[in-house]
Amino acid sequence: MEHDHHTSLLACYQSMWIAPAISIAATGYLAAATPSTLAAAGPILFLWLASPAFAWWIGRPLVRRKARLTAEQVIFLQKISRKTWAFFETLVGAEDHWLPPDNYQEHPVAVVAHRTSPTNMGLSLLANLTAYDFGYIPAGQLIARTTNALQTMAALERHRGHFYNWYDTQSLQPLPPRYISSVDSGNLAAHLLTLRPGLLALPDHGILGARLFDGVLDTLRVLVDAAAAAAPAALGPLEQLQKNLESAYDSRPTRLTAVQTWLARLTASAADVAARLDAVPAIAPANDAQRWAQALTRQCQKRPG
């Protein structure tokens, strides 16, 4: 209320009274002495008179408009998030000691950059947590991936406790020239501070992830897009798979046995789609569809409990 009092229109006139007073006095003087000058002086006198109102109007708080995404935009972002997780799911593994590669080149030839930085390590740890939040991996896999990465990081050579800026992810040796980056070290510290509360909250979560079927549905949507470009014949089983998943999504089974039954059905359907795609000639779109069919199968097989 105090804020409203000091920013009201009346408060502005009370604090800026001199400008309207001068405007009124000047108008009265000109009207009596030289009325012909009022036409030229009128606009300026009006601005003086209205200046407190202008100050009040300009000083009003901005109206914050909440973003309202359409259903299509939400699905688009969900598919982007699933494709982003596929980078970490595929390339962050035992071969690189559970450290993320700096980048992956697709063209003209596929090349993985087997080097990483503190920023990359922190982002990879948060990617694991995000994948769990989005329903792409269960809690057990989150804990396993996080544990493996932290154990590797604890074994890396450091300088006075600070990570070097670049490491070979296969040999785990610092890359020359050896130096410490305050930016990358700060990024890692921020990532770890964000990761900690996410891990501490795990014991309070149920065995059945809140977004278990949401995560599977995101993967299925990406698979449908890939199969449409590579193997239209596989769309029939995919449609049946989508019906099964939507049925599970709508009913939201809460018992562990019911969830396992649904996931078993989805696994069988996903395996059937993967088998059909295996028969498609090995071209780039077909290979992409096969990878997503396999990813969907693995995701359904990682059952809770």
mmCIF file of C-alpha atoms in Angstrom, residues 1-303:
data_model
loop_
_atom_site.group_PDB
_atom_site.id
_atom_site.type_symbol
_atom_site.label_atom_id
_atom_site.label_comp_id
_atom_site.label_asym_id
_atom_site.label_seq_id
_atom_site.Cartn_x
_atom_site.Cartn_y
_atom_site.Cartn_z
ATOM 1 C CA MET A 1 0.000 0.000 0.000
ATOM 2 C CA GLU A 2 2.898 2.343 0.736
ATOM 3 C CA HIS A 3 4.198 1.736 -2.786
ATOM 4 C CA ASP A 4 0.759 2.521 -4.262
ATOM 5 C CA HIS A 5 0.543 5.788 -2.286
ATOM 6 C CA HIS A 6 3.861 7.131 -3.512
ATOM 7 C CA THR A 7 3.269 6.147 -7.136
ATOM 8 C CA SER A 8 -0.355 7.280 -7.462
ATOM 9 C CA LEU A 9 -1.344 10.055 -9.845
ATOM 10 C CA LEU A 10 -2.190 12.355 -6.920
ATOM 11 C CA ALA A 11 1.216 11.706 -5.326
ATOM 12 C CA CYS A 12 2.937 12.638 -8.578
ATOM 13 C CA TYR A 13 1.072 15.960 -8.719
ATOM 14 C CA GLN A 14 1.903 16.625 -5.085
ATOM 15 C CA SER A 15 5.623 16.032 -5.604
ATOM 16 C CA MET A 16 5.784 17.833 -8.982
ATOM 17 C CA TRP A 17 3.337 20.685 -8.239
ATOM 18 C CA ILE A 18 5.765 23.373 -9.395
ATOM 19 C CA ALA A 19 5.432 22.461 -13.084
ATOM 20 C CA PRO A 20 1.594 22.696 -13.228
ATOM 21 C CA ALA A 21 1.724 25.857 -11.089
ATOM 22 C CA ILE A 22 4.122 27.559 -13.496
ATOM 23 C CA SER A 23 1.978 26.408 -16.429
ATOM 24 C CA ILE A 24 -1.207 27.874 -14.924
ATOM 25 C CA ALA A 25 0.480 31.119 -13.903
ATOM 26 C CA ALA A 26 2.136 31.564 -17.307
ATOM 27 C CA THR A 27 -1.136 30.840 -19.084
ATOM 28 C CA GLY A 28 -2.952 33.466 -16.999
ATOM 29 C CA TYR A 29 -0.228 36.055 -17.590
ATOM 30 C CA LEU A 30 -0.073 35.477 -21.354
ATOM 31 C CA ALA A 31 -3.862 35.532 -21.637
ATOM 32 C CA ALA A 32 -3.945 38.942 -19.968
ATOM 33 C CA ALA A 33 -0.844 40.491 -21.522
ATOM 34 C CA THR A 34 -0.400 38.989 -25.004
ATOM 35 C CA PRO A 35 -3.228 36.618 -25.896
ATOM 36 C CA SER A 36 -1.819 36.144 -29.405
ATOM 37 C CA THR A 37 1.130 34.176 -27.995
ATOM 38 C CA LEU A 38 -1.048 31.475 -26.459
ATOM 39 C CA ALA A 39 -1.264 29.569 -29.736
ATOM 40 C CA ALA A 40 2.515 29.138 -29.846
ATOM 41 C CA ALA A 41 3.059 28.667 -26.107
ATOM 42 C CA GLY A 42 0.016 26.430 -25.593
ATOM 43 C CA PRO A 43 1.660 23.047 -26.400
ATOM 44 C CA ILE A 44 4.597 23.742 -24.061
ATOM 45 C CA LEU A 45 2.312 24.970 -21.297
ATOM 46 C CA PHE A 46 0.168 21.855 -21.693
ATOM 47 C CA LEU A 47 3.214 19.572 -21.378
ATOM 48 C CA TRP A 48 4.186 21.351 -18.147
ATOM 49 C CA LEU A 49 0.654 20.973 -16.849
ATOM 50 C CA ALA A 50 0.496 17.270 -17.736
ATOM 51 C CA SER A 51 4.096 16.364 -16.811
ATOM 52 C CA PRO A 52 3.121 14.743 -13.449
ATOM 53 C CA ALA A 53 0.586 12.574 -15.290
ATOM 54 C CA PHE A 54 3.225 11.559 -17.843
ATOM 55 C CA ALA A 55 5.655 10.722 -15.016
ATOM 56 C CA TRP A 56 2.990 8.591 -13.309
ATOM 57 C CA TRP A 57 2.115 6.771 -16.527
ATOM 58 C CA ILE A 58 5.755 6.035 -17.417
ATOM 59 C CA GLY A 59 6.476 4.845 -13.861
ATOM 60 C CA ARG A 60 3.736 2.217 -13.758
ATOM 61 C CA PRO A 61 5.014 -1.390 -13.407
ATOM 62 C CA LEU A 62 5.184 -3.381 -16.590
ATOM 63 C CA VAL A 63 2.526 -6.010 -17.076
ATOM 64 C CA ARG A 64 4.208 -9.399 -17.263
ATOM 65 C CA ARG A 65 2.573 -11.677 -19.788
ATOM 66 C CA LYS A 66 2.881 -15.383 -19.154
ATOM 67 C CA ALA A 67 4.040 -17.447 -22.089
ATOM 68 C CA ARG A 68 1.318 -19.722 -23.359
ATOM 69 C CA LEU A 69 2.638 -22.466 -25.588
ATOM 70 C CA THR A 70 0.382 -24.345 -27.965
ATOM 71 C CA ALA A 71 0.126 -28.126 -27.793
ATOM 72 C CA GLU A 72 2.217 -28.374 -30.969
ATOM 73 C CA GLN A 73 4.942 -26.193 -29.462
ATOM 74 C CA VAL A 74 5.034 -28.302 -26.305
ATOM 75 C CA ILE A 75 5.385 -31.514 -28.320
ATOM 76 C CA PHE A 76 8.134 -29.903 -30.412
ATOM 77 C CA LEU A 77 10.115 -29.013 -27.285
ATOM 78 C CA GLN A 78 9.582 -32.479 -25.819
ATOM 79 C CA LYS A 79 11.000 -34.108 -28.946
ATOM 80 C CA ILE A 80 13.977 -31.726 -28.907
ATOM 81 C CA SER A 81 14.668 -32.625 -25.275
ATOM 82 C CA ARG A 82 14.564 -36.357 -26.083
ATOM 83 C CA LYS A 83 16.972 -35.904 -28.996
ATOM 84 C CA THR A 84 19.286 -33.897 -26.753
ATOM 85 C CA TRP A 85 19.329 -36.684 -24.170
ATOM 86 C CA ALA A 86 20.195 -39.149 -26.937
ATOM 87 C CA PHE A 87 23.597 -37.428 -27.257
ATOM 88 C CA PHE A 88 24.451 -38.153 -23.617
ATOM 89 C CA GLU A 89 22.752 -41.554 -23.637
ATOM 90 C CA THR A 90 24.787 -42.702 -26.631
ATOM 91 C CA LEU A 91 28.171 -41.027 -26.180
ATOM 92 C CA VAL A 92 28.636 -40.873 -22.403
ATOM 93 C CA GLY A 93 29.554 -44.424 -21.467
ATOM 94 C CA ALA A 94 32.223 -46.811 -20.250
ATOM 95 C CA GLU A 95 34.452 -46.222 -23.299
ATOM 96 C CA ASP A 96 34.972 -42.623 -22.159
ATOM 97 C CA HIS A 97 34.888 -43.427 -18.435
ATOM 98 C CA TRP A 98 31.435 -41.835 -18.197
ATOM 99 C CA LEU A 99 32.792 -38.438 -19.197
ATOM 100 C CA PRO A 100 31.028 -36.507 -21.988
ATOM 101 C CA PRO A 101 32.840 -35.850 -25.270
ATOM 102 C CA ASP A 102 33.228 -32.205 -26.186
ATOM 103 C CA ASN A 103 31.394 -32.632 -29.489
ATOM 104 C CA TYR A 104 30.267 -35.093 -32.132
ATOM 105 C CA GLN A 105 30.794 -34.434 -35.834
ATOM 106 C CA GLU A 106 28.297 -36.009 -38.226
ATOM 107 C CA HIS A 107 29.522 -34.747 -41.619
ATOM 108 C CA PRO A 108 31.479 -35.412 -43.722
ATOM 109 C CA VAL A 109 32.460 -38.352 -41.476
ATOM 110 C CA ALA A 110 31.346 -39.305 -37.985
ATOM 111 C CA VAL A 111 33.970 -38.258 -35.430
ATOM 112 C CA VAL A 112 33.718 -38.147 -31.642
ATOM 113 C CA ALA A 113 35.938 -35.600 -29.888
ATOM 114 C CA HIS A 114 37.267 -37.685 -26.981
ATOM 115 C CA ARG A 115 38.052 -34.712 -24.767
ATOM 116 C CA THR A 116 36.082 -32.969 -22.067
ATOM 117 C CA SER A 117 36.139 -29.918 -19.808
ATOM 118 C CA PRO A 118 34.737 -29.074 -16.357
ATOM 119 C CA THR A 119 31.788 -27.354 -18.033
ATOM 120 C CA ASN A 120 31.038 -30.470 -20.086
ATOM 121 C CA MET A 121 31.261 -32.679 -16.997
ATOM 122 C CA GLY A 122 28.832 -30.493 -15.093
ATOM 123 C CA LEU A 123 26.368 -30.353 -17.979
ATOM 124 C CA SER A 124 26.489 -34.136 -18.325
ATOM 125 C CA LEU A 125 25.680 -34.607 -14.629
ATOM 126 C CA LEU A 126 22.697 -32.284 -14.943
ATOM 127 C CA ALA A 127 21.628 -34.032 -18.151
ATOM 128 C CA ASN A 128 21.322 -37.258 -16.137
ATOM 129 C CA LEU A 129 19.132 -35.520 -13.574
ATOM 130 C CA THR A 130 17.016 -33.887 -16.294
ATOM 131 C CA ALA A 131 16.564 -37.225 -18.078
ATOM 132 C CA TYR A 132 15.215 -38.653 -14.828
ATOM 133 C CA ASP A 133 12.877 -35.679 -14.346
ATOM 134 C CA PHE A 134 11.563 -36.076 -17.908
ATOM 135 C CA GLY A 135 10.976 -39.805 -17.504
ATOM 136 C CA TYR A 136 13.733 -41.007 -19.849
ATOM 137 C CA ILE A 137 15.639 -43.012 -17.212
ATOM 138 C CA PRO A 138 14.659 -44.512 -13.832
ATOM 139 C CA ALA A 139 16.205 -43.451 -10.544
ATOM 140 C CA GLY A 140 18.533 -46.448 -10.506
ATOM 141 C CA GLN A 141 20.112 -45.468 -13.801
ATOM 142 C CA LEU A 142 20.436 -41.855 -12.648
ATOM 143 C CA ILE A 143 22.321 -42.978 -9.544
ATOM 144 C CA ALA A 144 24.528 -45.377 -11.517
ATOM 145 C CA ARG A 145 25.481 -42.821 -14.172
ATOM 146 C CA THR A 146 26.120 -40.114 -11.582
ATOM 147 C CA THR A 147 28.218 -42.438 -9.419
ATOM 148 C CA ASN A 148 30.341 -43.572 -12.362
ATOM 149 C CA ALA A 149 30.986 -40.001 -13.481
ATOM 150 C CA LEU A 150 31.867 -38.725 -9.994
ATOM 151 C CA GLN A 151 34.233 -41.647 -9.383
ATOM 152 C CA THR A 152 36.056 -40.849 -12.611
ATOM 153 C CA MET A 153 36.205 -37.149 -11.773
ATOM 154 C CA ALA A 154 37.633 -37.924 -8.322
ATOM 155 C CA ALA A 155 40.469 -39.875 -9.981
ATOM 156 C CA LEU A 156 41.429 -37.113 -12.447
ATOM 157 C CA GLU A 157 44.698 -35.281 -11.936
ATOM 158 C CA ARG A 158 44.130 -31.775 -10.581
ATOM 159 C CA HIS A 159 46.117 -28.708 -9.599
ATOM 160 C CA ARG A 160 45.522 -27.633 -6.000
ATOM 161 C CA GLY A 161 42.085 -29.170 -6.151
ATOM 162 C CA HIS A 162 41.134 -27.482 -9.423
ATOM 163 C CA PHE A 163 40.336 -29.456 -12.546
ATOM 164 C CA TYR A 164 42.405 -28.708 -15.604
ATOM 165 C CA ASN A 165 40.454 -27.316 -18.520
ATOM 166 C CA TRP A 166 40.823 -30.287 -20.862
ATOM 167 C CA TYR A 167 41.147 -34.053 -20.354
ATOM 168 C CA ASP A 168 41.370 -36.974 -22.733
ATOM 169 C CA THR A 169 38.258 -39.020 -21.916
ATOM 170 C CA GLN A 170 39.929 -42.318 -22.823
ATOM 171 C CA SER A 171 43.366 -41.928 -21.193
ATOM 172 C CA LEU A 172 42.094 -39.494 -18.518
ATOM 173 C CA GLN A 173 45.262 -37.442 -18.937
ATOM 174 C CA PRO A 174 45.170 -33.616 -18.940
ATOM 175 C CA LEU A 175 45.664 -32.218 -22.423
ATOM 176 C CA PRO A 176 48.425 -29.695 -23.141
ATOM 177 C CA PRO A 177 48.767 -26.884 -22.528
ATOM 178 C CA ARG A 178 47.674 -27.456 -18.951
ATOM 179 C CA TYR A 179 45.783 -24.533 -17.453
ATOM 180 C CA ILE A 180 42.946 -23.726 -15.067
ATOM 181 C CA SER A 181 39.884 -21.873 -16.345
ATOM 182 C CA SER A 182 37.983 -19.876 -13.734
ATOM 183 C CA VAL A 183 34.988 -19.806 -16.081
ATOM 184 C CA ASP A 184 34.837 -23.587 -16.466
ATOM 185 C CA SER A 185 35.539 -24.151 -12.775
ATOM 186 C CA GLY A 186 32.713 -21.769 -11.900
ATOM 187 C CA ASN A 187 30.369 -23.529 -14.317
ATOM 188 C CA LEU A 188 31.131 -26.902 -12.727
ATOM 189 C CA ALA A 189 30.599 -25.509 -9.231
ATOM 190 C CA ALA A 190 27.202 -24.101 -10.250
ATOM 191 C CA HIS A 191 26.216 -27.404 -11.868
ATOM 192 C CA LEU A 192 27.164 -29.356 -8.738
ATOM 193 C CA LEU A 193 25.218 -26.962 -6.532
ATOM 194 C CA THR A 194 22.173 -27.580 -8.753
ATOM 195 C CA LEU A 195 22.708 -31.347 -8.828
ATOM 196 C CA ARG A 196 22.895 -31.733 -5.044
ATOM 197 C CA PRO A 197 19.270 -30.868 -4.140
ATOM 198 C CA GLY A 198 18.021 -32.971 -7.050
ATOM 199 C CA LEU A 199 19.803 -36.041 -5.681
ATOM 200 C CA LEU A 200 18.787 -35.320 -2.093
ATOM 201 C CA ALA A 201 15.130 -35.275 -3.184
ATOM 202 C CA LEU A 202 15.260 -38.804 -4.655
ATOM 203 C CA PRO A 203 14.335 -40.662 -1.423
ATOM 204 C CA ASP A 204 11.084 -38.694 -1.280
ATOM 205 C CA HIS A 205 10.050 -39.811 -4.772
ATOM 206 C CA GLY A 206 7.892 -42.833 -5.426
ATOM 207 C CA ILE A 207 9.169 -45.918 -7.236
ATOM 208 C CA LEU A 208 6.956 -45.010 -10.166
ATOM 209 C CA GLY A 209 8.299 -41.851 -11.746
ATOM 210 C CA ALA A 210 5.693 -39.137 -12.272
ATOM 211 C CA ARG A 211 6.687 -38.841 -15.926
ATOM 212 C CA LEU A 212 7.407 -42.487 -16.739
ATOM 213 C CA PHE A 213 4.928 -42.713 -19.609
ATOM 214 C CA ASP A 214 5.579 -39.111 -20.670
ATOM 215 C CA GLY A 215 9.212 -40.024 -21.333
ATOM 216 C CA VAL A 216 8.265 -43.095 -23.363
ATOM 217 C CA LEU A 217 5.761 -41.026 -25.337
ATOM 218 C CA ASP A 218 8.461 -38.467 -26.208
ATOM 219 C CA THR A 219 10.666 -41.245 -27.601
ATOM 220 C CA LEU A 220 7.775 -42.732 -29.563
ATOM 221 C CA ARG A 221 6.999 -39.402 -31.193
ATOM 222 C CA VAL A 222 10.587 -39.061 -32.369
ATOM 223 C CA LEU A 223 10.439 -42.637 -33.689
ATOM 224 C CA VAL A 224 7.218 -41.919 -35.601
ATOM 225 C CA ASP A 225 8.869 -38.947 -37.319
ATOM 226 C CA ALA A 226 11.913 -41.029 -38.245
ATOM 227 C CA ALA A 227 9.870 -43.994 -39.486
ATOM 228 C CA ALA A 228 7.612 -41.798 -41.614
ATOM 229 C CA ALA A 229 10.682 -40.707 -43.594
ATOM 230 C CA ALA A 230 12.252 -44.163 -43.837
ATOM 231 C CA ALA A 231 9.722 -46.961 -43.653
ATOM 232 C CA PRO A 232 6.029 -46.139 -44.091
ATOM 233 C CA ALA A 233 5.277 -49.873 -43.759
ATOM 234 C CA ALA A 234 6.316 -49.687 -40.121
ATOM 235 C CA LEU A 235 3.732 -47.022 -39.345
ATOM 236 C CA GLY A 236 1.015 -49.661 -38.821
ATOM 237 C CA PRO A 237 2.687 -51.270 -35.807
ATOM 238 C CA LEU A 238 3.722 -47.825 -34.643
ATOM 239 C CA GLU A 239 0.110 -46.682 -34.640
ATOM 240 C CA GLN A 240 -0.825 -49.699 -32.542
ATOM 241 C CA LEU A 241 2.086 -48.970 -30.233
ATOM 242 C CA GLN A 242 0.940 -45.369 -29.914
ATOM 243 C CA LYS A 243 -2.588 -46.518 -29.042
ATOM 244 C CA ASN A 244 -1.206 -48.826 -26.353
ATOM 245 C CA LEU A 245 0.913 -46.037 -24.931
ATOM 246 C CA GLU A 246 -1.885 -43.479 -24.997
ATOM 247 C CA SER A 247 -4.105 -45.973 -23.196
ATOM 248 C CA ALA A 248 -1.443 -46.396 -20.507
ATOM 249 C CA TYR A 249 -0.903 -42.637 -20.435
ATOM 250 C CA ASP A 250 -4.604 -41.915 -19.920
ATOM 251 C CA SER A 251 -5.217 -44.637 -17.328
ATOM 252 C CA ARG A 252 -2.037 -43.793 -15.394
ATOM 253 C CA PRO A 253 -1.617 -47.165 -13.620
ATOM 254 C CA THR A 254 -0.409 -46.636 -10.076
ATOM 255 C CA ARG A 255 0.404 -50.184 -8.993
ATOM 256 C CA LEU A 256 3.863 -51.509 -9.774
ATOM 257 C CA THR A 257 2.549 -54.761 -11.261
ATOM 258 C CA ALA A 258 0.202 -52.855 -13.571
ATOM 259 C CA VAL A 259 3.047 -50.625 -14.762
ATOM 260 C CA GLN A 260 5.251 -53.643 -15.419
ATOM 261 C CA THR A 261 2.451 -55.226 -17.440
ATOM 262 C CA TRP A 262 2.069 -52.080 -19.549
ATOM 263 C CA LEU A 263 5.810 -51.785 -20.079
ATOM 264 C CA ALA A 264 5.990 -55.437 -21.122
ATOM 265 C CA ARG A 265 3.360 -54.783 -23.799
ATOM 266 C CA LEU A 266 5.157 -51.671 -24.961
ATOM 267 C CA THR A 267 8.466 -53.527 -25.066
ATOM 268 C CA ALA A 268 6.966 -56.243 -27.259
ATOM 269 C CA SER A 269 5.449 -53.667 -29.611
ATOM 270 C CA ALA A 270 8.687 -51.689 -29.774
ATOM 271 C CA ALA A 271 10.669 -54.856 -30.512
ATOM 272 C CA ASP A 272 8.255 -55.682 -33.347
ATOM 273 C CA VAL A 273 8.761 -52.234 -34.857
ATOM 274 C CA ALA A 274 12.537 -52.591 -34.519
ATOM 275 C CA ALA A 275 12.409 -55.962 -36.305
ATOM 276 C CA ARG A 276 10.446 -54.480 -39.197
ATOM 277 C CA LEU A 277 12.906 -51.640 -39.511
ATOM 278 C CA ASP A 278 15.825 -54.084 -39.573
ATOM 279 C CA ALA A 279 14.481 -55.352 -42.890
ATOM 280 C CA VAL A 280 14.601 -51.891 -44.445
ATOM 281 C CA PRO A 281 17.638 -51.185 -46.693
ATOM 282 C CA ALA A 282 20.453 -49.480 -44.789
ATOM 283 C CA ILE A 283 20.019 -45.843 -45.712
ATOM 284 C CA ALA A 284 20.441 -42.832 -43.468
ATOM 285 C CA PRO A 285 16.711 -42.315 -42.638
ATOM 286 C CA ALA A 286 16.251 -46.035 -41.981
ATOM 287 C CA ASN A 287 19.308 -46.174 -39.744
ATOM 288 C CA ASP A 288 17.946 -43.245 -37.774
ATOM 289 C CA ALA A 289 14.571 -44.968 -37.366
ATOM 290 C CA GLN A 290 16.280 -48.185 -36.269
ATOM 291 C CA ARG A 291 18.268 -46.338 -33.612
ATOM 292 C CA TRP A 292 15.131 -44.772 -32.199
ATOM 293 C CA ALA A 293 13.261 -48.084 -32.259
ATOM 294 C CA GLN A 294 16.099 -49.637 -30.289
ATOM 295 C CA ALA A 295 16.141 -46.670 -27.909
ATOM 296 C CA LEU A 296 12.409 -47.087 -27.304
ATOM 297 C CA THR A 297 12.861 -50.800 -26.618
ATOM 298 C CA ARG A 298 15.643 -50.130 -24.104
ATOM 299 C CA GLN A 299 13.590 -47.420 -22.422
ATOM 300 C CA CYS A 300 10.615 -49.726 -21.976
ATOM 301 C CA GLN A 301 12.840 -52.523 -20.664
ATOM 302 C CA LYS A 302 14.243 -50.328 -17.873
ATOM 303 C CA ARG A 303 11.361 -51.081 -15.587
#
